[in-house]
CSV table of C-alpha atoms and ligand atoms in Angstrom, one decimal:
chain,number,residue,atom,x,y,z
G,1,MET,CA,-10.2,33.7,6.7
G,2,SER,CA,-13.8,33.9,5.4
G,3,ARG,CA,-16.5,31.4,6.5
G,4,PRO,CA,-15.5,27.8,5.7
G,5,LEU,CA,-17.3,26.2,2.8
G,6,LEU,CA,-20.0,23.7,3.8
G,7,MET,CA,-18.9,20.6,1.9
G,8,ILE,CA,-20.7,17.8,3.8
G,9,PRO,CA,-23.4,15.6,2.2
G,10,GLY,CA,-26.1,18.0,3.3
G,11,PRO,CA,-26.8,20.7,4.4
G,12,ILE,CA,-24.9,22.2,1.6
G,13,GLU,CA,-24.0,25.7,0.2
G,14,VAL,CA,-27.0,27.3,-1.5
G,15,SER,CA,-27.3,30.0,-4.2
G,16,ALA,CA,-27.4,33.7,-3.3
G,17,ALA,CA,-31.0,33.9,-4.6
G,18,VAL,CA,-32.1,31.0,-2.3
G,19,VAL,CA,-30.4,32.7,0.6
G,20,ALA,CA,-32.2,35.9,-0.2
G,21,ALA,CA,-35.6,34.2,-0.5
G,22,ALA,CA,-35.0,32.4,2.8
G,23,ALA,CA,-34.0,35.6,4.6
G,24,ALA,CA,-37.3,37.5,3.9
G,25,PRO,CA,-39.9,38.2,6.6
G,26,PRO,CA,-42.3,35.2,7.1
G,27,LEU,CA,-45.5,35.1,5.0
G,28,SER,CA,-48.9,33.8,6.0
G,29,HIS,CA,-49.8,30.4,4.6
G,30,LEU,CA,-52.8,32.2,3.0
G,31,ASP,CA,-50.7,35.0,1.4
G,32,PRO,CA,-51.3,35.2,-2.4
G,33,ALA,CA,-47.5,35.3,-2.9
G,34,LEU,CA,-47.0,32.1,-0.9
G,35,ILE,CA,-49.9,30.4,-2.7
G,36,GLU,CA,-48.4,31.3,-6.1
G,37,ALA,CA,-44.9,30.1,-5.1
G,38,TYR,CA,-46.3,26.9,-3.7
G,39,ALA,CA,-48.2,26.2,-7.0
G,40,GLY,CA,-45.1,27.0,-9.0
G,41,ALA,CA,-42.9,24.8,-6.9
G,42,LEU,CA,-45.3,21.8,-7.3
G,43,GLY,CA,-45.3,22.1,-11.1
G,44,ASP,CA,-41.5,22.5,-11.2
G,45,MET,CA,-41.1,19.4,-9.0
G,46,ARG,CA,-42.7,17.4,-11.8
G,47,ARG,CA,-40.1,18.9,-14.2
G,48,VAL,CA,-37.1,18.2,-12.0
G,49,TRP,CA,-38.4,14.7,-11.1
G,50,GLN,CA,-39.4,14.2,-14.8
G,51,SER,CA,-42.8,12.9,-13.6
G,52,SER,CA,-46.1,12.5,-15.4
G,53,SER,CA,-48.7,15.2,-15.2
G,54,GLU,CA,-50.9,12.7,-13.3
G,55,SER,CA,-48.3,12.3,-10.6
G,56,GLN,CA,-48.7,14.1,-7.2
G,57,PRO,CA,-45.9,16.1,-5.8
G,58,PHE,CA,-45.9,16.7,-2.0
G,59,VAL,CA,-44.2,19.4,0.0
G,60,VAL,CA,-44.4,18.9,3.7
G,61,ALA,CA,-42.4,20.4,6.6
G,62,GLY,CA,-39.9,17.9,7.8
G,63,ALA,CA,-36.7,16.2,6.7
G,64,GLY,CA,-35.7,13.3,4.6
G,65,SER,CA,-36.6,10.7,7.1
G,66,LEU,CA,-40.1,11.9,7.3
G,67,ALA,CA,-40.4,11.5,3.5
G,68,MET,CA,-39.0,8.0,3.9
G,69,GLU,CA,-41.5,7.2,6.6
G,70,SER,CA,-44.4,8.5,4.6
G,71,ALA,CA,-43.5,6.0,1.8
G,72,ALA,CA,-43.2,3.2,4.4
G,73,VAL,CA,-46.7,3.8,5.8
G,74,ASN,CA,-48.7,4.8,2.7
G,75,LEU,CA,-48.0,1.9,0.3
G,76,LEU,CA,-48.3,-1.3,2.3
G,77,ASP,CA,-50.5,-2.7,5.0
G,78,PRO,CA,-49.1,-4.6,8.0
G,79,GLY,CA,-48.5,-8.2,6.9
G,80,GLN,CA,-47.5,-7.3,3.3
G,81,ARG,CA,-44.0,-7.8,2.0
G,82,ALA,CA,-41.3,-5.4,0.8
G,83,CYS,CA,-37.9,-5.9,-0.6
G,84,VAL,CA,-35.3,-3.4,0.5
G,85,VAL,CA,-32.0,-3.0,-1.4
G,86,VAL,CA,-29.5,-2.1,1.3
G,87,THR,CA,-26.4,-0.2,0.2
G,88,GLY,CA,-25.6,1.5,3.5
G,89,TYR,CA,-27.0,3.2,6.6
G,90,PHE,CA,-30.1,4.6,5.0
G,91,GLY,CA,-31.3,1.3,3.5
G,92,ASP,CA,-31.2,-0.1,7.1
G,93,ARG,CA,-33.3,2.8,8.3
G,94,MET,CA,-35.8,2.2,5.5
G,95,ALA,CA,-36.1,-1.5,6.4
G,96,GLU,CA,-36.6,-0.6,10.1
G,97,MET,CA,-39.4,1.9,9.2
G,98,LEU,CA,-41.2,-0.8,7.2
G,99,ARG,CA,-40.8,-3.3,10.0
G,100,ARG,CA,-42.4,-0.8,12.4
G,101,ARG,CA,-45.4,-0.5,10.0
G,102,GLY,CA,-45.7,-4.3,10.4
G,103,VAL,CA,-44.4,-5.0,6.9
G,104,GLU,CA,-42.4,-8.2,6.3
G,105,VAL,CA,-39.0,-7.1,5.0
G,106,ARG,CA,-36.8,-9.1,2.6
G,107,GLU,CA,-33.3,-7.5,2.3
G,108,ALA,CA,-31.0,-7.6,-0.7
G,109,ARG,CA,-27.8,-6.4,1.0
G,110,MET,CA,-24.5,-5.2,-0.3
G,111,PRO,CA,-21.9,-8.0,-0.1
G,112,ALA,CA,-19.5,-5.5,1.5
G,113,PRO,CA,-19.6,-1.7,2.1
G,114,GLY,CA,-18.9,0.0,-1.2
G,115,GLU,CA,-20.5,-2.7,-3.2
G,116,LEU,CA,-24.0,-3.5,-4.6
G,117,PRO,CA,-26.2,-6.6,-4.5
G,118,SER,CA,-26.6,-8.0,-8.0
G,119,LEU,CA,-29.9,-7.6,-9.9
G,120,GLU,CA,-30.3,-11.3,-9.7
G,121,GLU,CA,-30.1,-11.2,-5.9
G,122,VAL,CA,-32.6,-8.3,-5.8
G,123,ALA,CA,-35.0,-10.3,-8.1
G,124,ARG,CA,-34.7,-13.3,-5.7
G,125,ALA,CA,-35.4,-11.2,-2.6
G,126,ALA,CA,-38.3,-9.4,-4.4
G,127,GLU,CA,-40.2,-12.6,-5.1
G,128,GLY,CA,-43.6,-12.5,-3.4
G,129,CYS,CA,-43.1,-8.8,-2.4
G,130,GLN,CA,-45.5,-6.0,-3.2
G,131,ALA,CA,-42.9,-3.2,-3.2
G,132,LEU,CA,-39.3,-2.6,-3.7
G,133,PHE,CA,-37.4,0.1,-1.8
G,134,ALA,CA,-33.9,1.3,-2.7
G,135,THR,CA,-31.6,4.2,-1.9
G,136,HIS,CA,-30.5,6.1,-5.0
G,137,VAL,CA,-27.3,7.3,-3.4
G,138,ASP,CA,-26.5,6.0,0.0
G,139,THR,CA,-24.8,8.8,1.7
G,140,SER,CA,-22.9,6.5,4.1
G,141,THR,CA,-21.1,4.6,1.4
G,142,GLY,CA,-21.2,7.0,-1.6
G,143,VAL,CA,-22.7,4.1,-3.7
G,144,ARG,CA,-25.3,4.8,-6.4
G,145,THR,CA,-27.8,2.1,-7.2
G,146,ASP,CA,-29.0,1.6,-10.8
G,147,ALA,CA,-32.4,3.1,-10.2
G,148,GLU,CA,-33.5,2.7,-13.8
G,149,ALA,CA,-32.8,-1.1,-13.7
G,150,LEU,CA,-34.4,-1.5,-10.3
G,151,ALA,CA,-37.5,0.4,-11.4
G,152,LYS,CA,-37.7,-1.8,-14.4
G,153,LEU,CA,-37.3,-5.0,-12.4
G,154,ALA,CA,-40.1,-3.9,-10.1
G,155,ARG,CA,-42.4,-2.9,-12.9
G,156,GLU,CA,-41.9,-6.3,-14.7
G,157,ARG,CA,-42.8,-8.1,-11.5
G,158,GLY,CA,-45.7,-5.9,-10.6
G,159,LEU,CA,-44.1,-4.4,-7.5
G,160,LEU,CA,-44.3,-0.7,-6.6
G,161,SER,CA,-40.9,1.0,-6.5
G,162,VAL,CA,-39.6,3.6,-4.1
G,163,PHE,CA,-36.3,5.5,-4.3
G,164,ASP,CA,-34.7,7.4,-1.5
G,165,GLY,CA,-33.2,10.3,-3.5
G,166,VAL,CA,-32.2,12.4,-0.5
G,167,CYS,CA,-28.6,12.6,-1.6
G,168,ALA,CA,-29.4,12.4,-5.3
G,169,THR,CA,-32.5,14.2,-6.5
G,170,ALA,CA,-31.7,17.1,-8.8
G,171,ALA,CA,-28.1,15.9,-9.2
G,172,GLU,CA,-28.0,12.2,-10.3
G,173,ARG,CA,-29.9,11.3,-13.5
G,174,PHE,CA,-33.5,10.2,-12.7
G,175,ALA,CA,-36.6,10.1,-14.9
G,176,GLN,CA,-39.6,9.1,-12.9
G,177,GLU,CA,-42.1,8.6,-15.6
G,178,ALA,CA,-39.8,7.1,-18.2
G,179,TRP,CA,-38.4,4.7,-15.7
G,180,GLY,CA,-41.8,3.8,-14.2
G,181,ALA,CA,-40.6,4.6,-10.7
G,182,ASP,CA,-43.5,5.1,-8.2
G,183,VAL,CA,-42.1,7.3,-5.5
G,184,TYR,CA,-39.0,9.5,-5.6
G,185,LEU,CA,-38.4,11.3,-2.3
G,186,THR,CA,-35.9,13.8,-1.0
G,187,ALA,CA,-35.1,16.5,1.5
G,188,SER,CA,-34.5,20.2,0.9
G,189,GLN,CA,-31.0,20.4,2.4
G,190,LYS,CA,-29.3,17.8,0.1
G,191,ALA,CA,-28.6,17.8,-3.6
G,192,ILE,CA,-31.6,19.9,-4.4
G,193,GLY,CA,-29.9,22.9,-2.8
G,194,LEU,CA,-32.0,24.5,-0.1
G,195,PRO,CA,-31.9,25.0,3.6
G,196,ALA,CA,-33.1,22.1,5.8
G,197,GLY,CA,-36.7,21.7,6.7
G,198,LEU,CA,-38.8,20.3,3.8
G,199,ALA,CA,-39.6,16.7,2.9
G,200,LEU,CA,-40.3,16.4,-0.8
G,201,TRP,CA,-41.7,13.5,-2.8
G,202,VAL,CA,-43.6,12.7,-6.0
G,203,ALA,CA,-46.0,9.8,-6.0
G,204,SER,CA,-47.2,8.1,-9.3
G,205,PRO,CA,-50.9,7.3,-9.9
G,206,ARG,CA,-50.1,3.7,-9.0
G,207,ALA,CA,-48.7,4.7,-5.7
G,208,LEU,CA,-51.7,6.9,-5.0
G,209,GLU,CA,-54.0,4.0,-5.8
G,210,ALA,CA,-52.0,1.8,-3.3
G,211,ARG,CA,-52.6,4.3,-0.6
G,212,ALA,CA,-56.3,4.5,-1.4
G,213,ALA,CA,-56.5,0.7,-1.1
G,214,LEU,CA,-54.9,0.4,2.4
G,215,LYS,CA,-56.9,-1.2,5.1
G,216,VAL,CA,-54.9,0.4,7.9
G,217,ALA,CA,-54.7,4.2,7.6
G,218,PRO,CA,-51.3,5.8,8.2
G,219,PRO,CA,-50.8,8.3,11.1
G,220,MET,CA,-52.5,11.5,10.2
G,221,CYS,CA,-49.5,13.8,9.7
G,222,LEU,CA,-47.9,11.3,7.3
G,223,ASP,CA,-51.1,10.4,5.4
G,224,TRP,CA,-51.0,11.1,1.7
G,225,GLU,CA,-54.8,11.2,1.6
G,226,VAL,CA,-54.7,14.0,4.2
G,227,TRP,CA,-51.9,15.9,2.4
G,228,ARG,CA,-53.0,15.4,-1.2
G,229,PRO,CA,-56.0,17.7,-1.2
G,230,ILE,CA,-53.8,20.4,0.4
G,231,GLN,CA,-51.2,20.1,-2.4
G,232,GLN,CA,-54.0,20.1,-5.0
G,233,ALA,CA,-55.6,23.2,-3.5
G,234,TYR,CA,-52.3,25.1,-3.6
G,235,GLU,CA,-51.6,24.0,-7.1
G,236,ALA,CA,-55.1,25.3,-8.1
G,237,ALA,CA,-54.2,28.7,-6.4
G,238,GLN,CA,-56.8,28.1,-3.6
G,239,LYS,CA,-56.4,28.7,0.1
G,240,SER,CA,-56.1,25.6,2.1
G,241,TYR,CA,-55.1,24.4,5.6
G,242,PHE,CA,-54.4,21.2,7.4
G,243,SER,CA,-51.1,21.9,9.2
G,244,THR,CA,-49.0,25.1,8.7
G,245,PRO,CA,-46.6,24.8,5.8
G,246,ALA,CA,-43.0,26.0,6.1
G,247,THR,CA,-43.9,29.2,4.3
G,248,THR,CA,-40.3,30.7,4.3
G,249,LEU,CA,-38.8,27.5,2.9
G,250,ILE,CA,-41.5,27.2,0.2
G,251,MET,CA,-40.5,30.7,-1.0
G,252,ALA,CA,-36.9,29.4,-1.2
G,253,LEU,CA,-38.0,26.2,-2.8
G,254,ARG,CA,-39.7,28.1,-5.6
G,255,VAL,CA,-36.5,30.0,-6.3
G,256,GLY,CA,-34.3,27.0,-6.1
G,257,LEU,CA,-36.5,24.9,-8.5
G,258,GLN,CA,-36.7,27.8,-11.0
G,259,GLU,CA,-32.9,27.9,-11.1
G,260,LEU,CA,-32.8,24.2,-11.9
G,261,VAL,CA,-35.6,24.3,-14.5
G,262,SER,CA,-34.1,27.3,-16.3
G,263,GLU,CA,-30.7,25.6,-16.5
G,264,GLY,CA,-32.3,22.4,-17.8
G,265,ILE,CA,-32.2,19.2,-15.7
G,266,GLU,CA,-30.0,17.3,-18.1
G,267,GLU,CA,-27.4,20.1,-17.9
G,268,VAL,CA,-27.7,19.9,-14.1
G,269,PHE,CA,-26.9,16.1,-14.1
G,270,GLN,CA,-23.9,16.7,-16.4
G,271,ARG,CA,-22.6,19.5,-14.2
G,272,HIS,CA,-22.6,17.0,-11.3
G,273,GLU,CA,-20.9,14.3,-13.4
G,274,ARG,CA,-18.2,16.8,-14.4
G,275,ALA,CA,-17.6,18.0,-10.8
G,276,ALA,CA,-17.4,14.4,-9.6
G,277,ARG,CA,-14.9,13.4,-12.2
G,278,ALA,CA,-12.8,16.4,-11.3
G,279,MET,CA,-12.9,15.6,-7.6
G,280,ARG,CA,-12.0,11.9,-8.2
G,281,ALA,CA,-9.1,13.0,-10.3
G,282,ALA,CA,-7.9,15.2,-7.4
G,283,TRP,CA,-8.4,12.4,-4.8
G,284,SER,CA,-6.5,9.9,-6.9
G,285,SER,CA,-3.6,12.5,-7.3
G,286,LEU,CA,-3.6,12.9,-3.5
G,287,GLY,CA,-3.3,9.1,-3.1
G,288,LEU,CA,-6.8,8.7,-1.6
G,289,GLU,CA,-8.9,5.6,-2.2
G,290,LEU,CA,-12.7,5.7,-2.7
G,291,LEU,CA,-14.9,3.4,-0.6
G,292,PRO,CA,-17.1,2.4,-3.6
G,293,SER,CA,-15.3,-0.5,-5.3
G,294,ASP,CA,-16.2,0.5,-8.9
G,295,GLU,CA,-16.5,3.9,-10.6
G,296,ALA,CA,-19.7,2.5,-12.3
G,297,TRP,CA,-21.6,2.8,-9.0
G,298,THR,CA,-19.7,5.7,-7.4
G,299,ALA,CA,-22.0,8.6,-6.7
G,300,ASN,CA,-21.6,12.0,-8.3
G,301,THR,CA,-22.9,13.9,-5.3
G,302,LEU,CA,-20.2,12.9,-2.7
G,303,SER,CA,-16.9,11.1,-2.3
G,304,ALA,CA,-16.5,8.6,0.5
G,305,LEU,CA,-12.7,8.4,1.0
G,306,ARG,CA,-10.6,6.0,3.1
G,307,TYR,CA,-8.1,7.6,5.5
G,308,PRO,CA,-4.6,6.8,4.2
G,309,LYS,CA,-2.2,4.9,6.5
G,310,GLY,CA,-1.4,6.8,9.6
G,311,VAL,CA,-4.2,9.4,9.2
G,312,ASP,CA,-7.3,9.5,11.4
G,313,ALA,CA,-10.4,11.6,12.0
G,314,SER,CA,-8.2,14.5,13.4
G,315,LEU,CA,-7.9,15.2,9.6
G,316,LEU,CA,-11.4,16.8,9.6
G,317,GLY,CA,-10.4,19.6,12.0
G,318,ARG,CA,-7.4,20.4,9.9
G,319,ILE,CA,-9.4,20.5,6.7
G,320,LYS,CA,-11.8,23.0,8.4
G,321,GLU,CA,-8.8,25.2,9.4
G,322,HIS,CA,-8.0,25.3,5.7
G,323,GLY,CA,-11.5,26.4,4.8
G,324,ALA,CA,-13.8,23.5,4.2
G,325,VAL,CA,-16.2,21.6,6.4
G,326,VAL,CA,-16.3,17.9,5.5
G,327,ALA,CA,-18.0,14.9,7.2
G,328,GLY,CA,-16.7,11.9,9.1
G,329,GLY,CA,-17.8,8.3,8.4
G,330,LEU,CA,-21.4,7.2,9.0
G,331,LEU,CA,-21.5,3.4,8.5
G,332,PRO,CA,-21.1,2.0,12.0
G,333,GLU,CA,-18.7,-0.8,11.1
G,334,LEU,CA,-16.3,1.6,9.2
G,335,LYS,CA,-17.0,4.9,10.9
G,336,THR,CA,-13.4,5.6,12.0
G,337,GLN,CA,-11.8,4.5,8.7
G,338,TYR,CA,-13.2,7.0,6.1
G,339,PHE,CA,-14.5,10.5,5.6
G,340,ARG,CA,-16.9,12.1,3.2
G,341,VAL,CA,-16.8,15.2,1.0
G,342,GLY,CA,-20.0,16.5,-0.6
G,343,HIS,CA,-19.9,18.0,-4.0
G,344,MET,CA,-23.5,18.8,-5.0
G,345,GLY,CA,-25.6,21.8,-5.7
G,346,VAL,CA,-24.3,25.3,-6.4
G,347,VAL,CA,-20.6,24.5,-5.6
G,348,THR,CA,-20.5,22.4,-8.8
G,349,LYS,CA,-21.0,25.6,-10.7
G,350,ARG,CA,-18.0,27.2,-8.9
G,351,PRO,CA,-14.6,25.7,-9.8
G,352,ASP,CA,-13.0,28.0,-7.2
G,353,ASP,CA,-15.0,26.3,-4.4
G,354,LEU,CA,-14.2,22.8,-5.6
G,355,LEU,CA,-10.5,23.7,-5.9
G,356,ARG,CA,-10.5,25.3,-2.5
G,357,THR,CA,-11.8,22.1,-1.1
G,358,VAL,CA,-9.2,20.0,-2.9
G,359,ARG,CA,-6.5,22.3,-1.5
G,360,ALA,CA,-7.9,22.2,2.0
G,361,VAL,CA,-8.0,18.3,2.0
G,362,GLY,CA,-4.5,18.2,0.5
G,363,ALA,CA,-2.9,20.6,2.9
G,364,ALA,CA,-4.5,18.8,5.9
G,365,LEU,CA,-3.3,15.5,4.6
G,366,GLY,CA,0.2,16.9,4.4
G,367,GLU,CA,0.0,18.2,8.0
G,368,SER,CA,-1.2,14.7,9.0
G,369,GLY,CA,2.0,13.1,7.7
G,370,HIS,CA,0.6,11.9,4.3
G,371,ALA,CA,3.0,13.1,1.6
G,372,CYS,CA,1.1,14.5,-1.4
G,373,ASP,CA,1.4,17.3,-4.1
G,374,VAL,CA,-1.5,19.7,-3.4
G,375,GLU,CA,-1.0,21.8,-6.6
G,376,ALA,CA,-0.8,18.7,-8.8
G,377,ALA,CA,-4.2,17.5,-7.4
G,378,ALA,CA,-5.7,20.9,-7.9
G,379,ALA,CA,-4.4,21.0,-11.5
G,380,ALA,CA,-5.9,17.5,-12.1
G,381,ALA,CA,-9.3,18.8,-11.0
G,382,GLN,CA,-9.0,22.1,-12.9
G,383,GLU,CA,-8.2,20.3,-16.1
G,384,ILE,CA,-11.6,18.6,-16.0
G,385,LEU,CA,-13.5,21.6,-14.7
G,386,GLY,CA,-12.1,23.8,-17.5
F,401,LIG,C1,-29.6,12.5,4.7
F,401,LIG,C2,-30.3,11.3,4.2
F,401,LIG,C3,-31.5,10.8,4.7
F,401,LIG,C4,-32.1,11.4,6.0
F,401,LIG,O1,-32.5,12.7,5.8
F,401,LIG,P1,-32.8,13.7,7.0
F,401,LIG,O2,-33.1,14.9,6.3
F,401,LIG,O3,-31.5,13.7,7.8
F,401,LIG,O4,-33.9,13.0,7.8
F,401,LIG,C5,-32.1,9.7,4.2
F,401,LIG,N1,-31.6,9.1,3.1
F,401,LIG,C6,-30.4,9.6,2.5
F,401,LIG,C7,-29.9,8.9,1.3
F,401,LIG,C8,-29.8,10.7,3.1
F,401,LIG,O5,-28.6,11.1,2.5
């Protein structure tokens, strides 16, 4: 059989054009072609993020956690207070990063995995805080927060707002400027559809002012005031150097963002909604239950699914034998009770890949002793995919 499909919540399958760009010989960080691609990518990030022209996009070698940490250390001084909305594993990580910065953390936690704290609880926890942090889609639970409502809540109370979009950006609806969100961050290997290796974020003018007002400077490699002139120079088509950029990945980023911009970001969001509905129809037909307790906050980028009775993590190896790599549980308290299937990026343009995944899961469930009708599940998904 051909290479199994990579259907985990990142790294994900990427387009042929992105693969080609990432496979070219390395370029110098001063090569005119690299400078042009870097400039184009920064401009396209504002389009994909729907950010204002005054916002600052950052492209830095690293992964999602580096983007999170940069937000944790550039907005608040030690001793200031932040509210963290925790809807899973990555919210806990964000809170820990802030604590290490010396920030006092107030958590608004999910009542149970698969649920969300109410806006009233968030408002209570946010009292007296200078910033609000939330995970747009927590990859450990498959829960999507209402980023628009949270950004509004923060704005009304004079807090900065930061959204971890690592498993959401360029797939789940987000409009940074219209919603008044201050930082939206991601990593290249997730929904945005590139190989791993880039930390990406866009900071609003308010967020940049907060950095300028800090008393305690962040570590140099994370400091927005160190990185900002570099981004500005590249965008102005000038040579610049602080620390070597990931030139190969920036060439791939340029191609990936151009694909998103030419499709239209609203169409990209709708494509992910459609794919998610199709996958959920298939899961339901296979007798699988989602971890999120309400479809209103179930992510479009992945499905977190409880193992049915009598089925355990040995299912994952069987699914792979049938042609798809999926992920196990991530939330420590539930790790052995559920698994996760990513459906973001280019596979949402390819009904065949989605159906192959449904059939792989269904066949593996059957072999694990869970009776189900694989073709009925594929047909339920197909009907929605058209
Ligand atoms: C994957 C992920 C991260 C961490 O990203 P890395 O690239 O693994 O450091 C952070 N937040 C969310 C929501 C994620 O899905």
